[in-house]
Short mmCIF file of C-alpha atoms and ligand atoms in Angstrom, two decimals:
data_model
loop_
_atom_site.label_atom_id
_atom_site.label_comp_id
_atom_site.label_asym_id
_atom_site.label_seq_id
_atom_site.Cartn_x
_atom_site.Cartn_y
_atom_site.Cartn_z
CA UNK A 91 92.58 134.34 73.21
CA UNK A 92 89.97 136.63 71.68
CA UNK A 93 86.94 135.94 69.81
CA UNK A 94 85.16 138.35 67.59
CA UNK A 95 82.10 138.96 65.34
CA UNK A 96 81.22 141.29 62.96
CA UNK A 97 77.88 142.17 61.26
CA UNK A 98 76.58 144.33 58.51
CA UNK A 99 72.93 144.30 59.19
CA UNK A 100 71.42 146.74 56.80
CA UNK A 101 69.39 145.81 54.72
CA UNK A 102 67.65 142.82 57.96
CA UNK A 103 66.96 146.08 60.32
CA UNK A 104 65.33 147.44 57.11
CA UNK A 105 63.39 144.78 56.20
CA UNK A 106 62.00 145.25 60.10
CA UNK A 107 61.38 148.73 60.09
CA UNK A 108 59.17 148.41 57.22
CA UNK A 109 57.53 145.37 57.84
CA UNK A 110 56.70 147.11 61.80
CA UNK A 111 56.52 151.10 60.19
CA UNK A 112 59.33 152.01 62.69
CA UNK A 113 60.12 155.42 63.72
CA UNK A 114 63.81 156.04 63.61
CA UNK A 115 64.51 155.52 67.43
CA UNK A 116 62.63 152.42 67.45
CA UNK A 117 64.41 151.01 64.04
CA UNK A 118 67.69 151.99 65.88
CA UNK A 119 66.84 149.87 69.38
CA UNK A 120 65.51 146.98 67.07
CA UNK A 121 68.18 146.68 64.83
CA UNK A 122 70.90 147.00 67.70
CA UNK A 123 69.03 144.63 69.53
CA UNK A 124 68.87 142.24 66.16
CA UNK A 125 72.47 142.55 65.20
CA UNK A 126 73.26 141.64 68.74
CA UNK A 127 70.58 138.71 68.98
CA UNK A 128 72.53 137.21 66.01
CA UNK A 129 75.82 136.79 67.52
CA UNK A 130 74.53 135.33 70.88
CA UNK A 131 72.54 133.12 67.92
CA UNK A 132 75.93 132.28 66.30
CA UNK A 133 77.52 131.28 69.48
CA UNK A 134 75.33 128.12 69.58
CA UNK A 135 75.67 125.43 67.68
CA UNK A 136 71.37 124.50 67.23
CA UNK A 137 68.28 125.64 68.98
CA UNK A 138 67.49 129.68 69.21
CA UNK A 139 68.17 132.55 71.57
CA UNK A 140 65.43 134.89 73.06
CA UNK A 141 66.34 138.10 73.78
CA UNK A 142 64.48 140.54 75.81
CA UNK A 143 64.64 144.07 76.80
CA UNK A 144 62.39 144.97 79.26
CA UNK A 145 62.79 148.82 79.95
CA UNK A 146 59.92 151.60 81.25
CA UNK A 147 60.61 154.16 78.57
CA UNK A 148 58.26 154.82 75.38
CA UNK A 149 59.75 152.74 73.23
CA UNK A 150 58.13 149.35 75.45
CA UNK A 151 60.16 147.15 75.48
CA UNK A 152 62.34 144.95 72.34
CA UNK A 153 61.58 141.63 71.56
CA UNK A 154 63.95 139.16 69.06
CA UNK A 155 64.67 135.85 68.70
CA UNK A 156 67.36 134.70 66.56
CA UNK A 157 68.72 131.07 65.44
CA UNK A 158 72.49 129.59 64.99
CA UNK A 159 71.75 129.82 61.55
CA UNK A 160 71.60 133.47 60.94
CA UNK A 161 67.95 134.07 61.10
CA UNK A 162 66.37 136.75 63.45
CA UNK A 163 63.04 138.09 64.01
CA UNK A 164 61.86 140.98 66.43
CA UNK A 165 59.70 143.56 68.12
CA UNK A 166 59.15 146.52 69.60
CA UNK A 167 56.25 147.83 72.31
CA UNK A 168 55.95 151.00 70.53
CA UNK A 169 57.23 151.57 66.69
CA UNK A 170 55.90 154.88 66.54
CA UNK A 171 58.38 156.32 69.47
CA UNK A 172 59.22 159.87 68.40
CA UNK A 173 62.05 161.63 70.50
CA UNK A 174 64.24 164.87 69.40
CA UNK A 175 67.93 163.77 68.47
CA UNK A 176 70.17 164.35 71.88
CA UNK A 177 72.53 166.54 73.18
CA UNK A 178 74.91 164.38 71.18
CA UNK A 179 73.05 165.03 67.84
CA UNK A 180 72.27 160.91 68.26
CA UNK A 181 68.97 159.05 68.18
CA UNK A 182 68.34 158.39 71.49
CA UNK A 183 67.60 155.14 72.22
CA UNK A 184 68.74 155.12 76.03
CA UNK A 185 66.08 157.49 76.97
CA UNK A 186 63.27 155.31 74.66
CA UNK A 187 64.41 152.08 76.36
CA UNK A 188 64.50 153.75 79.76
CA UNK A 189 65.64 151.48 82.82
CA UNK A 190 64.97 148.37 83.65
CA UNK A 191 66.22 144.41 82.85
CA UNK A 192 67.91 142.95 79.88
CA UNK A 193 67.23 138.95 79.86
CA UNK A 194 68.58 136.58 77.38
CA UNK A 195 67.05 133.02 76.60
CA UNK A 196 69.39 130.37 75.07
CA UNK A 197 66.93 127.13 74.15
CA UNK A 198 69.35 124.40 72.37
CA UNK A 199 66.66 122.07 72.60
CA UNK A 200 67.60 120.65 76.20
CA UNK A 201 65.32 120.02 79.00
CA UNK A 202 66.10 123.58 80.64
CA UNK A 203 66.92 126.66 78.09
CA UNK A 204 69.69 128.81 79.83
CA UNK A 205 68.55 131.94 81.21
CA UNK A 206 70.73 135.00 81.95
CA UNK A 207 69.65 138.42 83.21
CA UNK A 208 71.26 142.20 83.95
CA UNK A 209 70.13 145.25 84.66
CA UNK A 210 70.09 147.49 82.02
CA UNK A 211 73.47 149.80 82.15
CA UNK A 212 72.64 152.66 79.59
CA UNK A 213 69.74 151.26 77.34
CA UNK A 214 71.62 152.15 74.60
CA UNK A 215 71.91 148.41 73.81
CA UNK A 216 75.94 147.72 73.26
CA UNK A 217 76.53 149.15 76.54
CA UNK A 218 73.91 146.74 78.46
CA UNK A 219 75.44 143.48 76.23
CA UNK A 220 78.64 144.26 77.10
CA UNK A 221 77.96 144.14 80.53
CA UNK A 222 75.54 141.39 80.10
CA UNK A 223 78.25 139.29 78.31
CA UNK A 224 81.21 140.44 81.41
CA UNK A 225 78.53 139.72 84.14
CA UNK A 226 76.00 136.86 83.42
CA UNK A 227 78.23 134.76 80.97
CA UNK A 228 81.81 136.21 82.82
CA UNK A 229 83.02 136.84 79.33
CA UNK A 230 85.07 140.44 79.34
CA UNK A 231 83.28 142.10 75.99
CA UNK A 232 83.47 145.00 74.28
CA UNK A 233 80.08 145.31 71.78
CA UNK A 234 79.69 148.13 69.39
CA UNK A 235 76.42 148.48 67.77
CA UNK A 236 74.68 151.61 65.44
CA UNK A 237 71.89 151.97 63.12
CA UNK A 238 71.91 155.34 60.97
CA UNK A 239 68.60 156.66 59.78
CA UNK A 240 67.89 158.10 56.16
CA UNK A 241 65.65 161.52 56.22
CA UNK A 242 62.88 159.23 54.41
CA UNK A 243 63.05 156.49 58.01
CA UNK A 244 64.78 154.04 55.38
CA UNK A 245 68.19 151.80 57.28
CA UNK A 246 71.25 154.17 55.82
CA UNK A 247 73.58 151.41 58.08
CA UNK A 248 73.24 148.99 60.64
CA UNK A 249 75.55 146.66 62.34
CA UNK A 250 77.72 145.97 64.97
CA UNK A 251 80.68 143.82 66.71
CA UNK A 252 81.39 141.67 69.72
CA UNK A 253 85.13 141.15 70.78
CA UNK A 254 85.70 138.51 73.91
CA UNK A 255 88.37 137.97 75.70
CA UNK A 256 88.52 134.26 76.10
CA UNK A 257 89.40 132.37 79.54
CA UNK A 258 93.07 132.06 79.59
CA UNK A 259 94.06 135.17 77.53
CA UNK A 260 97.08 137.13 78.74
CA UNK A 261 97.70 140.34 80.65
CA UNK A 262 99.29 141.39 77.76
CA UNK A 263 96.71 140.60 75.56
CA UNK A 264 94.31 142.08 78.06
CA UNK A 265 96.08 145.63 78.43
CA UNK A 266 96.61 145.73 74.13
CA UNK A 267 92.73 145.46 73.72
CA UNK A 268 92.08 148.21 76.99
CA UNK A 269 94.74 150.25 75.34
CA UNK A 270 92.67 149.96 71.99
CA UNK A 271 89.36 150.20 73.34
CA UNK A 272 88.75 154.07 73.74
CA UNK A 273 89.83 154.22 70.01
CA UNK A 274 87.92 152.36 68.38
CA UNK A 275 85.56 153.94 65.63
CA UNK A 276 81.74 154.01 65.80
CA UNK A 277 80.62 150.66 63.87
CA UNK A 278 78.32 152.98 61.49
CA UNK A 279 81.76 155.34 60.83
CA UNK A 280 82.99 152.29 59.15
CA UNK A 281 79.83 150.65 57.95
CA UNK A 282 79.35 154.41 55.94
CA UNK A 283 82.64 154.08 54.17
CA UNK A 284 81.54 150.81 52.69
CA UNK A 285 84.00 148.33 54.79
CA UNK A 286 82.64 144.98 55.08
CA UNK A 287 82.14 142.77 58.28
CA UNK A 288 85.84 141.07 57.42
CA UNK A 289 87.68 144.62 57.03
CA UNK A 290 85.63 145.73 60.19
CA UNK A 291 86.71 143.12 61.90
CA UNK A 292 90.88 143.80 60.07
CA UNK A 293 90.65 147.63 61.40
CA UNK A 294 89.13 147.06 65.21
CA UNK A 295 92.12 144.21 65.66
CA UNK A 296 94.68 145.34 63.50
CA UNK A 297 97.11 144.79 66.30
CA UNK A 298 96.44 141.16 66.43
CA UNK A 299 96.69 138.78 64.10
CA UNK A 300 93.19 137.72 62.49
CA UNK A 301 92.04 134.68 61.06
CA UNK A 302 88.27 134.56 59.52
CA UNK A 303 86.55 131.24 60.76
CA UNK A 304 83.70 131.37 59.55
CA UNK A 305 80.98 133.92 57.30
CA UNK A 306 77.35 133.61 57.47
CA UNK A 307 74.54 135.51 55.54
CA UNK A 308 72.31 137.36 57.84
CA UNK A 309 68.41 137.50 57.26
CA UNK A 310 64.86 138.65 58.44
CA UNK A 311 63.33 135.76 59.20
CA UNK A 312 59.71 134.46 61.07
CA UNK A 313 58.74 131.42 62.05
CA UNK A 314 55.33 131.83 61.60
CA UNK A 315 53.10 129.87 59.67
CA UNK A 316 48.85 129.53 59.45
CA UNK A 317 49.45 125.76 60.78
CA UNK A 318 51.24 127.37 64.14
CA UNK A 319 48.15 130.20 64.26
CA UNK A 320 45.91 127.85 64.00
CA UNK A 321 47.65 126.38 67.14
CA UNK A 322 46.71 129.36 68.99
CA UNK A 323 43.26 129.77 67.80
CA UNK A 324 42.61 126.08 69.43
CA UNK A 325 44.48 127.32 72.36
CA UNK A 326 41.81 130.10 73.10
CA UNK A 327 39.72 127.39 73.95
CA UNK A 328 36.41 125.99 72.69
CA UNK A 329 33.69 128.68 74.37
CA UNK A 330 36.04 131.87 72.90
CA UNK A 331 36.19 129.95 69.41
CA UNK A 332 32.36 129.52 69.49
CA UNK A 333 32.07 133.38 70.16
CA UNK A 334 34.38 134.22 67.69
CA UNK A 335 32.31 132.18 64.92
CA UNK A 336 28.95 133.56 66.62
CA UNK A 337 30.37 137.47 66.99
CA UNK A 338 32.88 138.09 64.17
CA UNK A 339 32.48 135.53 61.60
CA UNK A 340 35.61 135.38 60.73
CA UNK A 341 39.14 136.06 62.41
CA UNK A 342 42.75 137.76 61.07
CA UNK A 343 45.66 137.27 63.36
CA UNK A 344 48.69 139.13 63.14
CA UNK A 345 51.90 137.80 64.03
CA UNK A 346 53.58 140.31 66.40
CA UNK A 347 57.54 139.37 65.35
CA UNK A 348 57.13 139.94 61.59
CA UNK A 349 53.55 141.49 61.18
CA UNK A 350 52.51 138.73 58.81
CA UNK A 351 48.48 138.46 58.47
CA UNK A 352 46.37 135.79 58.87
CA UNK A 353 43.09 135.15 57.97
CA UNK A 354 40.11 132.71 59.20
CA UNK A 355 37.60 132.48 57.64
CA UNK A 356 33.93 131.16 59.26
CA UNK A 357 34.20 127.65 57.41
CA UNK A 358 37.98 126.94 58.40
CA UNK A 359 36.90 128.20 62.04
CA UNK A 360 34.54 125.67 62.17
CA UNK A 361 36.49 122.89 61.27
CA UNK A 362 38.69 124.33 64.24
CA UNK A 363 36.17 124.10 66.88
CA UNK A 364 35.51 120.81 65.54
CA UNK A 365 38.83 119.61 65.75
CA UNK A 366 38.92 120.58 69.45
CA UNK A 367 35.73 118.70 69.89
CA UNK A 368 36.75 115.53 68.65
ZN1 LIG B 285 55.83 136.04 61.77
#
Protein backbone atom coordinates (compact mmCIF):
# COMPACT_ATOMS: atom_id res chain seq x y z
CA UNK A 1 0.00 0.00 0.00
CA UNK A 2 3.00 2.33 0.08
CA UNK A 3 5.86 2.66 -2.12
CA UNK A 4 9.10 4.31 -1.23
CA UNK A 5 12.57 5.38 -2.47
CA UNK A 6 15.51 6.39 -0.99
CA UNK A 7 18.70 8.07 -2.35
CA UNK A 8 22.11 9.02 -1.19
CA UNK A 9 23.20 11.34 -3.89
CA UNK A 10 26.46 12.77 -2.77
CA UNK A 11 29.01 12.28 -4.39
CA UNK A 12 26.40 12.64 -8.32
CA UNK A 13 25.35 16.38 -7.05
CA UNK A 14 29.15 16.75 -6.58
CA UNK A 15 30.29 15.56 -9.57
CA UNK A 16 27.66 18.44 -11.02
CA UNK A 17 28.65 21.20 -9.06
CA UNK A 18 32.09 20.87 -10.22
CA UNK A 19 31.69 19.95 -13.59
CA UNK A 20 29.01 23.43 -13.79
CA UNK A 21 31.30 25.57 -10.83
CA UNK A 22 28.03 25.81 -8.77
CA UNK A 23 27.47 28.22 -6.09
CA UNK A 24 25.99 26.56 -3.07
CA UNK A 25 22.26 27.57 -3.74
CA UNK A 26 22.48 26.46 -7.19
CA UNK A 27 24.31 22.93 -6.21
CA UNK A 28 21.42 22.65 -3.64
CA UNK A 29 18.35 23.24 -6.42
CA UNK A 30 20.37 20.91 -8.85
CA UNK A 31 21.01 18.19 -6.73
CA UNK A 32 17.34 18.24 -5.22
CA UNK A 33 16.14 18.46 -8.53
CA UNK A 34 18.64 15.33 -9.58
CA UNK A 35 17.87 13.12 -6.66
CA UNK A 36 14.26 13.68 -7.48
CA UNK A 37 14.69 13.23 -11.41
CA UNK A 38 16.05 9.75 -10.47
CA UNK A 39 13.14 8.33 -8.78
CA UNK A 40 10.53 9.57 -11.38
CA UNK A 41 13.56 7.77 -13.67
CA UNK A 42 13.23 4.57 -11.55
CA UNK A 43 9.54 4.46 -11.80
CA UNK A 44 9.82 3.52 -15.52
CA UNK A 45 10.75 0.58 -16.74
CA UNK A 46 12.93 2.09 -20.27
CA UNK A 47 13.08 5.40 -22.00
CA UNK A 48 14.07 8.75 -19.82
CA UNK A 49 12.31 11.46 -17.86
CA UNK A 50 12.76 15.28 -18.47
CA UNK A 51 12.38 17.35 -15.79
CA UNK A 52 11.98 21.01 -15.82
CA UNK A 53 11.78 23.83 -13.49
CA UNK A 54 10.87 26.82 -14.94
CA UNK A 55 10.87 29.60 -12.16
CA UNK A 56 11.64 33.72 -12.51
CA UNK A 57 14.17 33.89 -9.72
CA UNK A 58 18.14 34.19 -10.23
CA UNK A 59 18.88 30.92 -10.18
CA UNK A 60 17.01 30.47 -14.10
CA UNK A 61 15.60 27.83 -14.21
CA UNK A 62 16.86 23.66 -13.55
CA UNK A 63 17.21 21.41 -16.19
CA UNK A 64 17.77 17.23 -15.73
CA UNK A 65 17.07 14.36 -17.43
CA UNK A 66 17.44 11.10 -15.91
CA UNK A 67 17.04 7.31 -17.22
CA UNK A 68 15.40 3.99 -15.53
CA UNK A 69 18.75 2.98 -15.16
CA UNK A 70 20.10 5.32 -12.63
CA UNK A 71 21.76 7.83 -14.79
CA UNK A 72 21.00 11.64 -14.54
CA UNK A 73 22.34 14.67 -16.05
CA UNK A 74 21.38 18.44 -15.38
CA UNK A 75 21.44 22.21 -15.46
CA UNK A 76 21.02 25.26 -14.11
CA UNK A 77 20.29 29.02 -15.79
CA UNK A 78 22.61 30.57 -13.46
CA UNK A 79 25.45 28.49 -11.36
CA UNK A 80 26.88 31.47 -9.99
CA UNK A 81 23.49 32.45 -7.89
CA UNK A 82 24.75 33.96 -4.63
CA UNK A 83 22.00 34.60 -1.89
CA UNK A 84 22.60 35.13 2.09
CA UNK A 85 21.47 31.91 4.09
CA UNK A 86 17.61 32.65 5.33
CA UNK A 87 15.85 33.47 8.21
CA UNK A 88 16.04 29.73 8.80
CA UNK A 89 19.92 29.68 8.65
CA UNK A 90 19.07 27.43 5.18
CA UNK A 91 20.28 27.91 1.63
CA UNK A 92 17.58 29.32 0.05
CA UNK A 93 16.63 27.81 -2.86
CA UNK A 94 12.80 28.91 -2.87
CA UNK A 95 13.71 32.46 -3.29
CA UNK A 96 16.55 31.43 -6.26
CA UNK A 97 13.89 29.33 -8.04
CA UNK A 98 11.26 32.01 -7.54
CA UNK A 99 7.63 31.20 -8.95
CA UNK A 100 6.59 29.79 -11.73
CA UNK A 101 5.89 25.97 -13.41
CA UNK A 102 7.38 22.66 -12.62
CA UNK A 103 6.89 20.24 -15.84
CA UNK A 104 7.93 16.70 -16.01
CA UNK A 105 8.58 14.71 -19.37
CA UNK A 106 8.28 10.87 -19.24
CA UNK A 107 9.54 9.55 -22.99
CA UNK A 108 9.41 5.50 -22.82
CA UNK A 109 9.97 5.46 -26.34
CA UNK A 110 6.14 5.61 -27.41
CA UNK A 111 4.64 7.71 -30.01
CA UNK A 112 3.60 10.51 -27.37
CA UNK A 113 6.05 11.04 -24.14
CA UNK A 114 3.71 11.81 -21.10
CA UNK A 115 3.68 15.25 -20.03
CA UNK A 116 2.67 16.52 -16.57
CA UNK A 117 2.77 20.07 -15.22
CA UNK A 118 2.17 22.16 -11.66
CA UNK A 119 2.70 25.24 -10.49
CA UNK A 120 5.46 25.60 -8.43
CA UNK A 121 4.25 25.41 -4.52
CA UNK A 122 7.43 26.68 -2.59
CA UNK A 123 10.43 26.28 -5.11
CA UNK A 124 12.11 24.60 -2.61
CA UNK A 125 11.89 21.48 -4.82
CA UNK A 126 10.36 18.51 -2.38
CA UNK A 127 7.55 20.69 -1.67
CA UNK A 128 6.61 21.34 -5.55
CA UNK A 129 7.16 17.20 -6.26
CA UNK A 130 5.09 16.38 -3.68
CA UNK A 131 2.43 18.25 -4.95
CA UNK A 132 3.35 17.47 -8.44
CA UNK A 133 3.21 13.69 -7.63
CA UNK A 134 -0.59 14.28 -5.42
CA UNK A 135 -1.86 16.51 -8.34
CA UNK A 136 -0.65 15.58 -11.93
CA UNK A 137 0.00 11.77 -11.30
CA UNK A 138 -2.95 11.65 -8.21
CA UNK A 139 -0.36 9.82 -6.20
CA UNK A 140 -0.58 11.21 -2.30
CA UNK A 141 3.47 11.81 -1.71
CA UNK A 142 5.46 12.94 0.78
CA UNK A 143 9.24 13.87 -0.85
CA UNK A 144 12.06 14.96 1.32
CA UNK A 145 15.04 16.26 -0.38
CA UNK A 146 18.50 18.33 1.05
CA UNK A 147 21.86 19.05 -0.16
CA UNK A 148 24.39 20.40 2.62
CA UNK A 149 27.22 22.60 1.48
CA UNK A 150 30.96 22.33 2.73
CA UNK A 151 32.65 25.97 3.51
CA UNK A 152 35.02 25.07 0.38
CA UNK A 153 31.27 24.73 -2.12
CA UNK A 154 32.25 20.86 -2.06
CA UNK A 155 28.57 18.29 -1.63
CA UNK A 156 28.91 17.59 2.43
CA UNK A 157 25.32 15.41 1.69
CA UNK A 158 22.77 15.09 -0.76
CA UNK A 159 19.76 12.98 -1.10
CA UNK A 160 16.34 12.50 -0.62
CA UNK A 161 13.03 10.18 -0.40
CA UNK A 162 9.67 9.67 -2.02
CA UNK A 163 6.93 7.73 0.01
CA UNK A 164 3.42 7.02 -2.06
CA UNK A 165 0.53 5.99 -0.95
CA UNK A 166 -0.65 3.51 -3.48
CA UNK A 167 -4.40 3.29 -4.89
CA UNK A 168 -6.20 1.08 -2.56
CA UNK A 169 -4.24 1.75 0.70
CA UNK A 170 -6.28 2.00 3.89
CA UNK A 171 -7.56 4.77 6.14
CA UNK A 172 -5.59 3.30 8.57
CA UNK A 173 -2.65 3.16 6.68
CA UNK A 174 -3.40 6.66 5.52
CA UNK A 175 -3.82 8.33 9.11
CA UNK A 176 -0.32 6.13 10.44
CA UNK A 177 1.77 7.89 7.65
CA UNK A 178 -0.20 11.67 8.40
CA UNK A 179 0.42 10.87 12.00
CA UNK A 180 4.21 10.27 11.06
CA UNK A 181 4.62 12.88 8.64
CA UNK A 182 5.34 16.09 10.79
CA UNK A 183 8.09 13.89 12.43
CA UNK A 184 10.00 12.90 10.16
CA UNK A 185 13.79 14.04 10.18
CA UNK A 186 15.42 16.27 7.53
CA UNK A 187 16.91 13.67 4.86
CA UNK A 188 20.51 15.46 5.35
CA UNK A 189 19.97 14.91 9.50
CA UNK A 190 20.23 11.33 8.61
CA UNK A 191 22.40 11.38 5.54
CA UNK A 192 25.12 13.35 8.21
CA UNK A 193 25.06 10.48 10.64
CA UNK A 194 26.18 8.14 7.93
CA UNK A 195 22.72 6.02 7.49
CA UNK A 196 22.41 4.56 4.18
CA UNK A 197 19.43 4.77 1.64
CA UNK A 198 18.12 1.15 3.23
CA UNK A 199 18.33 2.42 7.03
CA UNK A 200 16.78 5.78 5.71
CA UNK A 201 14.27 4.16 4.32
CA UNK A 202 14.07 1.48 8.06
CA UNK A 203 13.80 4.89 10.26
CA UNK A 204 11.10 7.08 8.02
CA UNK A 205 8.75 3.66 8.04
CA UNK A 206 9.66 2.04 11.05
CA UNK A 207 6.02 1.61 11.78
CA UNK A 208 5.47 -0.50 8.78
CA UNK A 209 6.88 -3.37 7.81
CA UNK A 210 9.67 -2.91 4.98
CA UNK A 211 10.80 -5.05 2.39
CA UNK A 212 13.86 -3.76 0.01
CA UNK A 213 12.90 -4.56 -3.73
CA UNK A 214 15.29 -3.45 -5.37
CA UNK A 215 19.01 -1.21 -5.04
CA UNK A 216 20.47 0.66 -7.81
CA UNK A 217 23.82 2.65 -8.06
CA UNK A 218 23.24 6.22 -8.81
CA UNK A 219 25.57 8.20 -11.31
CA UNK A 220 26.42 11.50 -13.23
CA UNK A 221 25.88 10.68 -16.44
CA UNK A 222 25.66 12.63 -20.24
CA UNK A 223 24.64 11.50 -23.21
CA UNK A 224 26.69 13.45 -25.21
CA UNK A 225 28.98 12.44 -27.70
CA UNK A 226 31.07 14.44 -30.85
CA UNK A 227 28.87 12.10 -33.30
CA UNK A 228 25.47 13.77 -31.65
CA UNK A 229 27.37 17.50 -31.87
CA UNK A 230 28.15 16.98 -35.00
CA UNK A 231 24.33 16.44 -35.45
CA UNK A 232 23.78 19.88 -34.44
CA UNK A 233 26.48 21.52 -36.31
CA UNK A 234 24.62 20.06 -39.64
CA UNK A 235 21.48 21.23 -38.10
CA UNK A 236 22.63 24.99 -38.19
CA UNK A 237 22.32 24.64 -41.69
CA UNK A 238 24.64 24.91 -44.69
CA UNK A 239 24.99 29.06 -45.08
CA UNK A 240 25.83 29.31 -40.95
CA UNK A 241 28.39 26.29 -41.44
CA UNK A 242 29.99 28.13 -44.41
CA UNK A 243 30.34 31.30 -42.10
CA UNK A 244 31.58 29.47 -39.40
CA UNK A 245 34.50 27.91 -41.67
CA UNK A 246 34.87 31.50 -43.40
CA UNK A 247 34.69 33.62 -39.81
CA UNK A 248 36.10 31.37 -37.05
CA UNK A 249 37.98 28.63 -38.55
CA UNK A 250 37.26 26.40 -36.30
CA UNK A 251 34.31 25.70 -33.72
CA UNK A 252 34.16 24.28 -29.77
CA UNK A 253 30.73 23.38 -28.56
CA UNK A 254 29.91 22.91 -25.13
CA UNK A 255 27.40 20.62 -23.99
CA UNK A 256 25.08 22.53 -21.59
CA UNK A 257 23.97 19.21 -19.27
CA UNK A 258 27.53 18.11 -18.38
CA UNK A 259 29.84 20.97 -19.72
CA UNK A 260 31.81 18.53 -21.84
CA UNK A 261 33.91 20.41 -24.76
CA UNK A 262 33.99 19.90 -28.14
CA UNK A 263 36.15 20.85 -30.68
CA UNK A 264 35.96 21.36 -34.69
CA UNK A 265 38.42 21.86 -36.27
CA UNK A 266 38.45 23.71 -40.06
CA UNK A 267 39.20 20.27 -41.91
CA UNK A 268 36.46 18.14 -39.97
CA UNK A 269 34.06 21.29 -40.61
CA UNK A 270 34.53 20.88 -44.02
CA UNK A 271 33.83 17.46 -44.39
CA UNK A 272 30.55 18.62 -42.48
CA UNK A 273 29.39 21.06 -44.95
CA UNK A 274 30.17 18.51 -47.39
CA UNK A 275 28.22 15.95 -45.95
CA UNK A 276 25.18 18.28 -45.99
CA UNK A 277 25.89 18.92 -49.60
CA UNK A 278 25.84 15.58 -50.81
ZN1 LIG B 1 27.17 16.19 -22.00
Amino acid sequence: MIRAFALQTTRLTDEARRRHDLYPVASAALGRTMTVSLVLGAMIKSGSVTVQVQGDGSLKGVLTSADSEGNVRGYVGNPYVDLPLNAKGKLPVGEAVGEGMLHVIRDMGLKEPYRGSVPLSSGEIGDDFAYYFTASEQTPSIVGVGVLVNPDRSIQVAGGYVIQLLPGASDEIITQLEQRTPLLPPVTTLLCKGKSPEEILHHLLADFNVEIKTKMPVHFACLCTKERLEQSLIAIGEEELQTLITEDEQAELVCHFCEEHYFFSKVELEELLHTLKE
